[in-house]
mmCIF file of C-alpha atoms and ligand atoms in Angstrom:
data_model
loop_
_atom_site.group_PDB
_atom_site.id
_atom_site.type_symbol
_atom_site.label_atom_id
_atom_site.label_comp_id
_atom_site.label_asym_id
_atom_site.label_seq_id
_atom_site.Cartn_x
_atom_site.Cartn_y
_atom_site.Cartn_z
ATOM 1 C CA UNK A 1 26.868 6.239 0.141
ATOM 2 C CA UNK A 2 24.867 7.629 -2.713
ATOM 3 C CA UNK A 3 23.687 5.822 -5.530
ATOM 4 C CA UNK A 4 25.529 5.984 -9.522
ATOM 5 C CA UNK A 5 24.215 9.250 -10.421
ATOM 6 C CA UNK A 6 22.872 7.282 -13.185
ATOM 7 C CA UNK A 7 21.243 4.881 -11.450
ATOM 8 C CA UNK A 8 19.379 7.875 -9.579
ATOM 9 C CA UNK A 9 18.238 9.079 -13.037
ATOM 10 C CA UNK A 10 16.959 5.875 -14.288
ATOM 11 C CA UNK A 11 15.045 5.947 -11.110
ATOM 12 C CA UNK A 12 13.257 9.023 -11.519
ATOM 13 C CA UNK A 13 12.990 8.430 -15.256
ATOM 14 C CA UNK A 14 11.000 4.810 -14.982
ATOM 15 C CA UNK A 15 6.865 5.170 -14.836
ATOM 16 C CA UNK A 16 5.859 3.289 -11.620
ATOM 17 C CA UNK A 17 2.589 1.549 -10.193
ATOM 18 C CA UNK A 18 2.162 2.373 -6.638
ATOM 19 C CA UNK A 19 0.238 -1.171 -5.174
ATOM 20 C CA UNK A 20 0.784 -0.596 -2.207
ATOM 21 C CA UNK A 21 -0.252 2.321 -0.595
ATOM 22 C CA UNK A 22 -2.503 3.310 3.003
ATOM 23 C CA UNK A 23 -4.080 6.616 1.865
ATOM 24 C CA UNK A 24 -4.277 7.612 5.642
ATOM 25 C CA UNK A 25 -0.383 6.666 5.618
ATOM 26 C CA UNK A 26 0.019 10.044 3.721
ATOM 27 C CA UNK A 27 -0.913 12.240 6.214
ATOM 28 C CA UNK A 28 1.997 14.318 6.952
ATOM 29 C CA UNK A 29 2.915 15.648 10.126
ATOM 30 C CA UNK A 30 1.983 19.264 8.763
ATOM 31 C CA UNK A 31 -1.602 17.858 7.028
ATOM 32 C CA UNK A 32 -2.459 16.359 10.906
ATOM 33 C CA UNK A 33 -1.889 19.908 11.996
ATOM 34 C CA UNK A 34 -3.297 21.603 9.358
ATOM 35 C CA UNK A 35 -6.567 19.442 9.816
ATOM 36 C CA UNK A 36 -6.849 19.254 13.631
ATOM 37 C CA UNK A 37 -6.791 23.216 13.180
ATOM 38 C CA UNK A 38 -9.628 22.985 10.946
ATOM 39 C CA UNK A 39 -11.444 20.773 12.644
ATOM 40 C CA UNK A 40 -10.921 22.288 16.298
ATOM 41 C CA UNK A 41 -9.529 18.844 17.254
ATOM 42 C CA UNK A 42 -6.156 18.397 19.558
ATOM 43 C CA UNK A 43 -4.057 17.023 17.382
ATOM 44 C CA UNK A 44 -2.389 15.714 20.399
ATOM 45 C CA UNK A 45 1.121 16.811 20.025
ATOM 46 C CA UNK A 46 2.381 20.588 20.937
ATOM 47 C CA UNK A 47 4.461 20.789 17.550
ATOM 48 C CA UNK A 48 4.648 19.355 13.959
ATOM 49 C CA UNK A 49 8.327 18.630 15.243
ATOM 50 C CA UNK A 50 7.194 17.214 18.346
ATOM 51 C CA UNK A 51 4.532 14.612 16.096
ATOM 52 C CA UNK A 52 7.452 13.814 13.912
ATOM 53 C CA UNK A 53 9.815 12.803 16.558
ATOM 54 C CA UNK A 54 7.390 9.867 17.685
ATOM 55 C CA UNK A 55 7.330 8.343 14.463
ATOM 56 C CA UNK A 56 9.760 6.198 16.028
ATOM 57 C CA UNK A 57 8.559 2.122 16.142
ATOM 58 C CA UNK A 58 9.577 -1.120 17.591
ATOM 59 C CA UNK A 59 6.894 -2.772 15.465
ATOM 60 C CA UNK A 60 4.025 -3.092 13.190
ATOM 61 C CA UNK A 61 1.287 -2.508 16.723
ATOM 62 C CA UNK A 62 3.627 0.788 17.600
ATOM 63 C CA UNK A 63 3.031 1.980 14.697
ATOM 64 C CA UNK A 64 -0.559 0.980 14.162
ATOM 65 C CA UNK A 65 -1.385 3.365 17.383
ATOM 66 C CA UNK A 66 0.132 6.507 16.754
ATOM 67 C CA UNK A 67 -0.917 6.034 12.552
ATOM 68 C CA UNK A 68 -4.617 5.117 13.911
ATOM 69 C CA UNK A 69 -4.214 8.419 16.360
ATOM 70 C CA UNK A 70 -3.220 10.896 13.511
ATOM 71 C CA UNK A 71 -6.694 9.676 11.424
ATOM 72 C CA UNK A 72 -8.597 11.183 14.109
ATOM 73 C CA UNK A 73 -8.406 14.621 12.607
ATOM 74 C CA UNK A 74 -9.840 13.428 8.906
ATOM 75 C CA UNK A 75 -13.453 14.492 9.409
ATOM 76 C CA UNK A 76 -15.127 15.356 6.913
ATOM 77 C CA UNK A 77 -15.297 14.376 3.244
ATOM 78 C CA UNK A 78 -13.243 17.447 2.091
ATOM 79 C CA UNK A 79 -10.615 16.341 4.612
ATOM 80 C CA UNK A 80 -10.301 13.021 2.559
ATOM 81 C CA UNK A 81 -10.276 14.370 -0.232
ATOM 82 C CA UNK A 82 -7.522 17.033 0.524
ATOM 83 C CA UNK A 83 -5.473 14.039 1.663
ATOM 84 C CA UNK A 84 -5.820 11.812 -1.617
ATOM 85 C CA UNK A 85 -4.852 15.014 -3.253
ATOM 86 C CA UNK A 86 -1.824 15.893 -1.619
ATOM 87 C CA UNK A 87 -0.523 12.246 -2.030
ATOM 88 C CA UNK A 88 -0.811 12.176 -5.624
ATOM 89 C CA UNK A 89 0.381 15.733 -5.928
ATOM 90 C CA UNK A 90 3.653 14.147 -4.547
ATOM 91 C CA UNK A 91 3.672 10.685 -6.175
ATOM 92 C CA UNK A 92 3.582 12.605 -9.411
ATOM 93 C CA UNK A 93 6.747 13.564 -8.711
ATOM 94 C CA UNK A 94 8.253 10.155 -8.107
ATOM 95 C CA UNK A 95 6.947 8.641 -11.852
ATOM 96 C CA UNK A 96 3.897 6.967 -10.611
ATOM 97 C CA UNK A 97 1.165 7.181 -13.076
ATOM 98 C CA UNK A 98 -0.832 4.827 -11.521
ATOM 99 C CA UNK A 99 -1.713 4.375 -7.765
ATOM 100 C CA UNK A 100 -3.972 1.587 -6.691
ATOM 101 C CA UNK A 101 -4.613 3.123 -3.104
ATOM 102 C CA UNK A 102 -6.322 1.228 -0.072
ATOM 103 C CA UNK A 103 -8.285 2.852 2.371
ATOM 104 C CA UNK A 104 -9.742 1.200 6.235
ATOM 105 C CA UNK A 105 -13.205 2.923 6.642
ATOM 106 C CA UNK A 106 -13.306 1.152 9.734
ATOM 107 C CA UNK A 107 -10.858 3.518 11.437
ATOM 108 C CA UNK A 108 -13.299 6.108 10.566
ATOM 109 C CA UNK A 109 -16.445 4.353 10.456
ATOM 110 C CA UNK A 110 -15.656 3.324 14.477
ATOM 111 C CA UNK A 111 -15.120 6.848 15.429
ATOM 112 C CA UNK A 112 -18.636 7.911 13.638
ATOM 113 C CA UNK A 113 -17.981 9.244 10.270
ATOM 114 C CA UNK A 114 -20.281 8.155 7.835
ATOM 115 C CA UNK A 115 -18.729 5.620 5.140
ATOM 116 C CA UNK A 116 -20.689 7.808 2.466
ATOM 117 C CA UNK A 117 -18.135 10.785 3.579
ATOM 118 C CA UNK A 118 -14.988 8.738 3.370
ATOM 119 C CA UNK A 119 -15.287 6.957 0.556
ATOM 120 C CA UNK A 120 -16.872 9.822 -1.307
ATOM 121 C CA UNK A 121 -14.001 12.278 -0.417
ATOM 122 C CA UNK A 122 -11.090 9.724 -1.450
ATOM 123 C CA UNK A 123 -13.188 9.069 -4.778
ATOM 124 C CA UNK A 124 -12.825 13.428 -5.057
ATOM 125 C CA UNK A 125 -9.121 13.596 -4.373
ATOM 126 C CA UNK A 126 -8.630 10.600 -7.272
ATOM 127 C CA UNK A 127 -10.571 12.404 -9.869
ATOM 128 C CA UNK A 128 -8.834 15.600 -9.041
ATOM 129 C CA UNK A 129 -5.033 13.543 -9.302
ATOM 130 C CA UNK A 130 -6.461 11.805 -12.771
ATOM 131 C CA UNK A 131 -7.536 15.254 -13.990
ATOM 132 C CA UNK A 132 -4.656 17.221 -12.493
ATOM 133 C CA UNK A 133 -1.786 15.202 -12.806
ATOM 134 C CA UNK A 134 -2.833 12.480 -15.077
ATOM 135 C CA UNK A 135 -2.404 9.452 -12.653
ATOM 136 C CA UNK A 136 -4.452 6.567 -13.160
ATOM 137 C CA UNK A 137 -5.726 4.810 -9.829
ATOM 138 C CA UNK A 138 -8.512 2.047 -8.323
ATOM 139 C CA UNK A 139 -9.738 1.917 -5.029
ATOM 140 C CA UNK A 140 -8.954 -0.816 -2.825
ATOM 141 C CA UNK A 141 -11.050 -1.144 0.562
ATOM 142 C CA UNK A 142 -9.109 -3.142 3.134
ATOM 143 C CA UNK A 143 -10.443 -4.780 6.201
ATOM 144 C CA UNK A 144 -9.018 -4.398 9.578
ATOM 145 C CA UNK A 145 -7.890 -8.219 10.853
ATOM 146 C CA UNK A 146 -7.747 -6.634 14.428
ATOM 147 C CA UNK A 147 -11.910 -6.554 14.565
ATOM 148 C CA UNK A 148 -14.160 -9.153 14.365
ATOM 149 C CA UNK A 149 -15.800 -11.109 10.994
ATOM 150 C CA UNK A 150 -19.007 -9.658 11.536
ATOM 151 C CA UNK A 151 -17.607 -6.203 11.522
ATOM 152 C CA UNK A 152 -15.725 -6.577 8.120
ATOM 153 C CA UNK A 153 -19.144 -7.983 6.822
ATOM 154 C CA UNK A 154 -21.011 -4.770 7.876
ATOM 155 C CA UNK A 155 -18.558 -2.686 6.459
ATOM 156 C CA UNK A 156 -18.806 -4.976 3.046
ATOM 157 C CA UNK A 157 -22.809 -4.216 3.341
ATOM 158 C CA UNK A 158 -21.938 -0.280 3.818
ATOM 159 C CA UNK A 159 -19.864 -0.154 0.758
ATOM 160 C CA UNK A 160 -22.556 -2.415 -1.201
ATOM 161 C CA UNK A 161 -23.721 1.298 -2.918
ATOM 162 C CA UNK A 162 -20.183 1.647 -4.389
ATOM 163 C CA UNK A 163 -19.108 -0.936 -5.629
ATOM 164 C CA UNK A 164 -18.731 0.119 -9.389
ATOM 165 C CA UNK A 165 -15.702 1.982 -7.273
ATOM 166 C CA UNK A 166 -14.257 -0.211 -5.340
ATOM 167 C CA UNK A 167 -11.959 -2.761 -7.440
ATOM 168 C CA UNK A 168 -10.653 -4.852 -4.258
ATOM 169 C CA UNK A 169 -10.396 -6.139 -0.634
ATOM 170 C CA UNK A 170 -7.644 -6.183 1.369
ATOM 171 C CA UNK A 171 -6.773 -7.011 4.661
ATOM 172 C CA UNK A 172 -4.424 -4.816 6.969
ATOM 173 C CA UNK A 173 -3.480 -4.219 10.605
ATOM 174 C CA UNK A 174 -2.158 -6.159 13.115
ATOM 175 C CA UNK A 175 -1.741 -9.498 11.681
ATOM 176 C CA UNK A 176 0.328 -11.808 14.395
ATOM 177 C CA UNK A 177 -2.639 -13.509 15.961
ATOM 178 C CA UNK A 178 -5.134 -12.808 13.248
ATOM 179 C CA UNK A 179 -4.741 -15.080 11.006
ATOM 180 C CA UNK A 180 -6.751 -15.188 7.064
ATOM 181 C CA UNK A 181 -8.637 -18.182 8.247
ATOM 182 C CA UNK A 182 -10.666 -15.010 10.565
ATOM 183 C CA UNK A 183 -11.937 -13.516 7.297
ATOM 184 C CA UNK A 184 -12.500 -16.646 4.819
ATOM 185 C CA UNK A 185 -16.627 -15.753 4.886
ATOM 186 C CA UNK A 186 -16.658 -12.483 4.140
ATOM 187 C CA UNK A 187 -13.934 -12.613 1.407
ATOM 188 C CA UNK A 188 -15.973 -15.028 -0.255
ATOM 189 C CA UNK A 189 -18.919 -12.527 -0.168
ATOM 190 C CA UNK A 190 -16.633 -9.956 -1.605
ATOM 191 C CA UNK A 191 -15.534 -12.231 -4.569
ATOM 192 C CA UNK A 192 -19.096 -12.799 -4.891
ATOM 193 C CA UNK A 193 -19.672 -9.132 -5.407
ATOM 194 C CA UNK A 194 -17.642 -9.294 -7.941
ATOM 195 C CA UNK A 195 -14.430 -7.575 -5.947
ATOM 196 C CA UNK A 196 -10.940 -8.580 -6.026
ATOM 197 C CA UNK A 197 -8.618 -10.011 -3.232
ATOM 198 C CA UNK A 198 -4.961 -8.734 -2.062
ATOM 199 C CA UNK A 199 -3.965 -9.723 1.519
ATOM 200 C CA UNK A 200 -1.136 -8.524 3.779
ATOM 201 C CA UNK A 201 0.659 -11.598 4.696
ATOM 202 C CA UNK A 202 4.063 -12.482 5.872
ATOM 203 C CA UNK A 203 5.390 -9.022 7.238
ATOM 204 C CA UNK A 204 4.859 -9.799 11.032
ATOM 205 C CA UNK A 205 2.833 -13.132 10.602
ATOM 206 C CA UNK A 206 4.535 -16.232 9.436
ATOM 207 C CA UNK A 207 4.819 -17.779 6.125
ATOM 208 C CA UNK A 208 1.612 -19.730 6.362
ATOM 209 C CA UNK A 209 -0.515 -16.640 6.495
ATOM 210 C CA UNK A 210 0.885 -16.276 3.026
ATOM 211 C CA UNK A 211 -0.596 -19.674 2.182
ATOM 212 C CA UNK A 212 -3.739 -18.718 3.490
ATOM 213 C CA UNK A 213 -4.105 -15.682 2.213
ATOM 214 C CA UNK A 214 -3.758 -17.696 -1.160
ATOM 215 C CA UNK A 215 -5.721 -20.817 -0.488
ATOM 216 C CA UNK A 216 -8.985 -19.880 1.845
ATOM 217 C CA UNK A 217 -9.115 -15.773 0.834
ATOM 218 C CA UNK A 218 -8.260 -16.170 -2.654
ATOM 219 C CA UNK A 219 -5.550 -13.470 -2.576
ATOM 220 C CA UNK A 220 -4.446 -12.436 -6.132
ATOM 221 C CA UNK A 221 -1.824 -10.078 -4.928
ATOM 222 C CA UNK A 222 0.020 -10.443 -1.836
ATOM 223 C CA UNK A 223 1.230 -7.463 0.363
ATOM 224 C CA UNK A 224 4.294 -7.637 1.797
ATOM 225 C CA UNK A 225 5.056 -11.354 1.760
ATOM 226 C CA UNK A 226 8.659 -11.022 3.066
ATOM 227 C CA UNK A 227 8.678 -14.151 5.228
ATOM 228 C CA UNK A 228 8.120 -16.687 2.180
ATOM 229 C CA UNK A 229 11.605 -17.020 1.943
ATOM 230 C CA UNK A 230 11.191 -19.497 5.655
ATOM 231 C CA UNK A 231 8.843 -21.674 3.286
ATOM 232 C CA UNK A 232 10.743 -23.333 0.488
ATOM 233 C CA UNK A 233 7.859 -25.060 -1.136
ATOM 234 C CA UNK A 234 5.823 -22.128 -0.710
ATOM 235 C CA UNK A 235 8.821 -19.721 -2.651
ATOM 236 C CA UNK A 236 8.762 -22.259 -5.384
ATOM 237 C CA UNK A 237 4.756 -22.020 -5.805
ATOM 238 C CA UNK A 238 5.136 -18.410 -5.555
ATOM 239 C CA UNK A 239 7.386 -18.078 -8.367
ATOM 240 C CA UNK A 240 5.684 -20.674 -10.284
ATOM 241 C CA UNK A 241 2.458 -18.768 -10.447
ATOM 242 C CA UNK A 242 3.906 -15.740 -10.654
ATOM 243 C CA UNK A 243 1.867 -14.366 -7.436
ATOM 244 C CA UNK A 244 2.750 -10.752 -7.323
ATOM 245 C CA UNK A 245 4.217 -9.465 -3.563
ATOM 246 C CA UNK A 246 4.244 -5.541 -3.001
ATOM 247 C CA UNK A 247 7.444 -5.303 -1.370
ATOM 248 C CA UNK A 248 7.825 -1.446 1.179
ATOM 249 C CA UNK A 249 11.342 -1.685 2.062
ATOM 250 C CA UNK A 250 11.593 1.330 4.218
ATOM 251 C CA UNK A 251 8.284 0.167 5.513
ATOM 252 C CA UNK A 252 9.995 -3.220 6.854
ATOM 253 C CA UNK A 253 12.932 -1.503 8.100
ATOM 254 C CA UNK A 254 10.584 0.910 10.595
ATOM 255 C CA UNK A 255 8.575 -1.207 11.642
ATOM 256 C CA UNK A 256 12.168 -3.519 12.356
ATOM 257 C CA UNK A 257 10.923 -6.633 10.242
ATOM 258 C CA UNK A 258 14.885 -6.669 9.112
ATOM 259 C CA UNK A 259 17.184 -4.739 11.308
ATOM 260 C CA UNK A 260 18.312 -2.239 8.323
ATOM 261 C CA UNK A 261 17.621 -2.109 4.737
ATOM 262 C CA UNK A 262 21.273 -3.778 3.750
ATOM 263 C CA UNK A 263 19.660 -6.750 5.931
ATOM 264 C CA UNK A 264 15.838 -6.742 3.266
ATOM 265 C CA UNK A 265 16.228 -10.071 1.243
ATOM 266 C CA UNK A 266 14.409 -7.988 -1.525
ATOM 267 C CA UNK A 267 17.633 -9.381 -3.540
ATOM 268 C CA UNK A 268 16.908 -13.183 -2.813
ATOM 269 C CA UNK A 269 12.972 -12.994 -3.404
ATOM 270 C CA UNK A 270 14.601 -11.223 -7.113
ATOM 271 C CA UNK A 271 17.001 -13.831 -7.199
ATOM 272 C CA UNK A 272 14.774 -16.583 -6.660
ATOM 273 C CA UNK A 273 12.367 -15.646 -9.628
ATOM 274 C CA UNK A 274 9.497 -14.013 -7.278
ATOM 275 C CA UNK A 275 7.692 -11.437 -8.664
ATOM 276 C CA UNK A 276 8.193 -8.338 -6.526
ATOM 277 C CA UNK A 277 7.533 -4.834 -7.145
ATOM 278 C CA UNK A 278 8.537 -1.967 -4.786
ATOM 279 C CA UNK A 279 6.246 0.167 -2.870
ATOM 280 C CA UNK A 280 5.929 2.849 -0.003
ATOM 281 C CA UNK A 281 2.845 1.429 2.753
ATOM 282 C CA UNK A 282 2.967 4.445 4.653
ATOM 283 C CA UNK A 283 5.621 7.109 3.154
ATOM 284 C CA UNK A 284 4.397 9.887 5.703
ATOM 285 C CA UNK A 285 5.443 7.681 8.611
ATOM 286 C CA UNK A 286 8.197 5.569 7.081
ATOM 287 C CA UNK A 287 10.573 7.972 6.203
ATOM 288 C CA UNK A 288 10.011 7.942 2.091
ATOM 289 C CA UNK A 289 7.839 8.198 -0.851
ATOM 290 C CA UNK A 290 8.388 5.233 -4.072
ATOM 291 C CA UNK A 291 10.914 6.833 -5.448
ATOM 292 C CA UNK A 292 13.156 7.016 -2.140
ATOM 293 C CA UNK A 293 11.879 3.414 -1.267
ATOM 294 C CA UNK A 294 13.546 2.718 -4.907
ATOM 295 C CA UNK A 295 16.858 4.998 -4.314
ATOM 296 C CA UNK A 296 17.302 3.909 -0.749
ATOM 297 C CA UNK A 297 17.199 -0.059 -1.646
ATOM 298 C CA UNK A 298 19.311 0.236 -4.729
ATOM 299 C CA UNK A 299 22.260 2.043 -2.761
ATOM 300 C CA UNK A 300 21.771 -0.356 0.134
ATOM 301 C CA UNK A 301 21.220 -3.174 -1.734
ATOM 302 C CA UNK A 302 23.505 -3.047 -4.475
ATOM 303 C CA UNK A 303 20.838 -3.236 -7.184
ATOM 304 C CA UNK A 304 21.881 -3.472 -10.829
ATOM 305 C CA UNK A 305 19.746 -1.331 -13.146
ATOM 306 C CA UNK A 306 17.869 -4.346 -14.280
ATOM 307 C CA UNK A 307 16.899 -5.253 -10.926
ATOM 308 C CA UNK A 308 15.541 -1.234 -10.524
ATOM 309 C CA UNK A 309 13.838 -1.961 -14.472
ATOM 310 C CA UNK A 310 12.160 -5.594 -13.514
ATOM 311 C CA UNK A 311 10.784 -4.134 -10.140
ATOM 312 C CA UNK A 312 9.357 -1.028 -12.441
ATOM 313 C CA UNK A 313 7.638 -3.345 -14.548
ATOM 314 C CA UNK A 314 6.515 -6.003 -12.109
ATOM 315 C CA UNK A 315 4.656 -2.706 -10.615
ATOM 316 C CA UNK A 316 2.376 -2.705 -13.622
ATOM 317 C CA UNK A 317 2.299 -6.348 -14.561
ATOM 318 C CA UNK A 318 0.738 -6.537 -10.754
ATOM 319 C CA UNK A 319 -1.948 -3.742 -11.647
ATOM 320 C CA UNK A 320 -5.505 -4.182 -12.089
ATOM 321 C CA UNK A 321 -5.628 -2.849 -15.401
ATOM 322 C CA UNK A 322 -7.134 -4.242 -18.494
ATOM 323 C CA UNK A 323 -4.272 -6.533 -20.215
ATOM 324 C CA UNK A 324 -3.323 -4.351 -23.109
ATOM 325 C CA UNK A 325 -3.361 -0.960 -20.960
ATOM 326 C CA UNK A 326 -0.644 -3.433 -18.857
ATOM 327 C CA UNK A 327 1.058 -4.354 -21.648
ATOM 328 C CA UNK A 328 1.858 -0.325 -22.915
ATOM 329 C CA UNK A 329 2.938 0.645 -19.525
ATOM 330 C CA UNK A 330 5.819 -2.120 -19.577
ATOM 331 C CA UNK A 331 6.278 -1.117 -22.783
ATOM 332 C CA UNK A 332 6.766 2.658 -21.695
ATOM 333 C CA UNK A 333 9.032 1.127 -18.699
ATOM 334 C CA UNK A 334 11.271 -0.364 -21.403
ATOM 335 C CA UNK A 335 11.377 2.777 -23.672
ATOM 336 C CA UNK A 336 12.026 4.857 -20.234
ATOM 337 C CA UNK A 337 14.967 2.651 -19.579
ATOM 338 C CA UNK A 338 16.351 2.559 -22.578
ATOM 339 C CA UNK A 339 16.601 6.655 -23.144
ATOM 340 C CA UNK A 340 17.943 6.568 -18.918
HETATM 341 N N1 ADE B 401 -1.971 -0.526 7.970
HETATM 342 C C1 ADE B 401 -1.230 0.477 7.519
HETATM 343 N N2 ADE B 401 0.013 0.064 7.270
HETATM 344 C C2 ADE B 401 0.065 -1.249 7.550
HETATM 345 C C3 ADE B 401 1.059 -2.248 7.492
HETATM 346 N N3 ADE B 401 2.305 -1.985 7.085
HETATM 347 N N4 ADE B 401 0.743 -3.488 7.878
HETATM 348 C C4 ADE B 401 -0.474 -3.781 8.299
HETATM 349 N N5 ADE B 401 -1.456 -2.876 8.375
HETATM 350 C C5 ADE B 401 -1.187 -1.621 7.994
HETATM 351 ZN ZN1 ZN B 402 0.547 -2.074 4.105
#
C-alpha cells in the first residue's frame, strides 16, 4: 500500500528539523567503499552489495558492530567532512532545513584519530551544507554509555577548545546495562560548560532510563523514548512538560524494538499528547532518510495529515534555535501545509 498521493505531497512539501541524526549513520555502503579505497583500508566486505546485505539486525548491539566497523574507513578530516556533506546534500531533498547532527568522537578518538580532525571536518561539511544548500544545523557531541565515566570526561576535556561549536551532549550506544546514573558527573560538567543535554533513553532500556535521563542528566530532549508508554505516571509528566522525544521509526523497526512499523505506538505517544517529532538515527543502515521515515509511518500507520503537520512542527519546536527563529519555522510548516 502506498500512501494518498496527497498525503505524499504534503510530505515532501513540509520544512523539517532533523534531531535526530548519527552523522557516521550516513555512511552509505558506496561512501565505505569509496573511502576504504582512498584510504588503502579493507573495507572488509568483497562488494558494496555484499556490505549491504549485512545490514541485517536482531538488535540495537548487532547493529552497533557492523555501524562501529564501517567508521573505520573515516580517516582523515576531509573524510568527515565529505560525509557531513553528502548527508545534507540528501536531506535537502527530503525538506530539512535544519539538521541538529550528533557525532561519537570516541569511535574515532579510540582508533587514534585526533579529535581536532573529526570535529574540524564535520564543522567543514556543515558550513559547506549552510552555504550550499541553505540548511541550518548545531553540533551535538554524544558520549558512548558502553565506556567508562572517566573516558566521556576526557573526551569533554578534548572538546573544551570547541565549545563555541558544540551546542549539546548526548548519550548513545548500547544502553541495556548502562544506565544514565553511569554519566551523572560528567553531564553536570557539561551543563557547567555551558552545553546542553539530550539522552537516548527508552529504545532498548526501560522506562526508568527515561526518568533518569530527566532527573540526574538533566536531559532537555529525549531520543527515542518509545518505552514511556510502560510508565503511566511517567507519560503523564512527559506530556505535561512537554519533553520533546525524537521518534526513528524505521530505526525501531531494524533494530526489532516493535516487530514492524504497523506494530510503532508512534500513534498512542500522538494520541496521548506527547510531543514527538519524527526522525531517521541512522538512514544509511535503516533502510530510509526523514522523508521515507515520514512516508513509511503514515502508510503504515494510518496517519491523518495533521498527525504528518504536528510531527513537522514538533521537529522545530524541539530545535535549539533562538525562540523567534522557532516560531517562523512553525509558521512556514503551517503556510507549507496549507498550499499542500
Ligand atoms: N548510535 C547510533 N545509533 C544509535 C541508536 N539507535 N541507539 C543507540 N546508539 C546509537
Ligand atoms: Zn540514535
Amino acid at each position: 500500500m502506498t500512501a494518498h498521493p496527497d498525503l505524499s505531497r504534503l510530505i515532501q512539501a513540509l520544512p523539517k528539523a532533523e534531531l535526530h541524526l548519527h552523522i557516521e549513520g550516513t555512511l552509505e555502503p558506496e561512501l565505505v567503499f569509496s573511502l576504504a579505497a582512498r584510504n588503502g583500508i579493507d573495507p572488509g566486505y568483497p562488494s558494496v552489495d555484499a556490505l549491504r546485505a549485512a545490514y541485517d539486525f536482531q538488535d540495537l548491539q548487532s547493529f552497533l558492530d557492523v555501524y562501529y566497523a564501517g567508521a573505520k574507513v573515516l580517516q582523515k578530516e576531509r573524510d568527515f567532512r565529505d560525509m557531513t556533506r553528502a548527508y545534507l546534500e540528501r536531506a535537502r531533498e527530503d525538506g530539512v532545513v535544519h539538521a541538529e547532527v550528533f557525532f561519537d568522537p570516541q569511535t574515532h578518538t579510540g582508533r587514534g584519530i585526533p579529535f581536532d580532525a573529526v570535529i574540524t571536518g564535520i564543522l567543514r561539511g556543515l558550513e559547506d551544507g549552510q552555504r550550499e544548500f541553505g540548511i541550518t544545523s548545531r553540533l551535538i557531541l554524544c558520549f558512548l554509555r558502553h565506556l567508562s565515566e572517566d573516558e566521556a570526561f576526557h573526551t569533554l576535556s578534548e572538546a573544551k577548545p570547541f565549545l563555541s561549536e558544540i551546542e549539546a551532549v548526548g548519550l548513545d550506544s548500547a544502553e541495556a546495562g548502562n544506565p544514565p546514573e553511569k554519566f551523572q558527573k560528567v553531564f553536570a560538567a557539561a551543563r557547567e560548560l555551558g552545553l546542553r543535554v539530550v539522552a537516548h533513553a527508552g529504545e532498548e532500556g526501560p522506562a526508568s532510563y527515561i526518568r533518569s535521563a530527566l532527573d540526574v542528566l538533566g536531559a532537555e530532549r529525549i531520543d527515542h523514548g518509545v518505552r514511556c508508554t510502560e510508565d503511566d505516571e511517567l507519560v503523564a509528566r512527559l506530556a505535561r512538560e512537554k519533553t520533546p522525544l525524537t521518534v526513528c521509526p524505521l530505526s525501531n523497526v531494524a533494530l526489532r524494538v516493535f516487530p514492524t512499523l504497523a506494530d510503532h505506538n508512534l500513534p498512542e505517544l500522538l494520541r496521548r499528547g506527547l510531543n514527538v517529532s519524527l526522525h531517521s538515527d541512522d538512514p544509511a543502515y535503516f533502510g530510509g532518510y526523514l522523508g521515507e521515515n515520514f512516508q513509511a509511518t503514515a502508510e503504515a500507520l494510518s496517519l491523518s495529515p495533521e498527525d504528518i503537520v504536528a510531527c513537522a512542527e514538533n521537529s522545530f519546536r524541539a530545535a535549539f534555535l533562538p525562540d523567534e527563529t522557532r516560531r517562523e519555522h512553525v509558521r512556514s510548516v503551517q503556510t507549507a501545509a496549507a498550499r499542500a
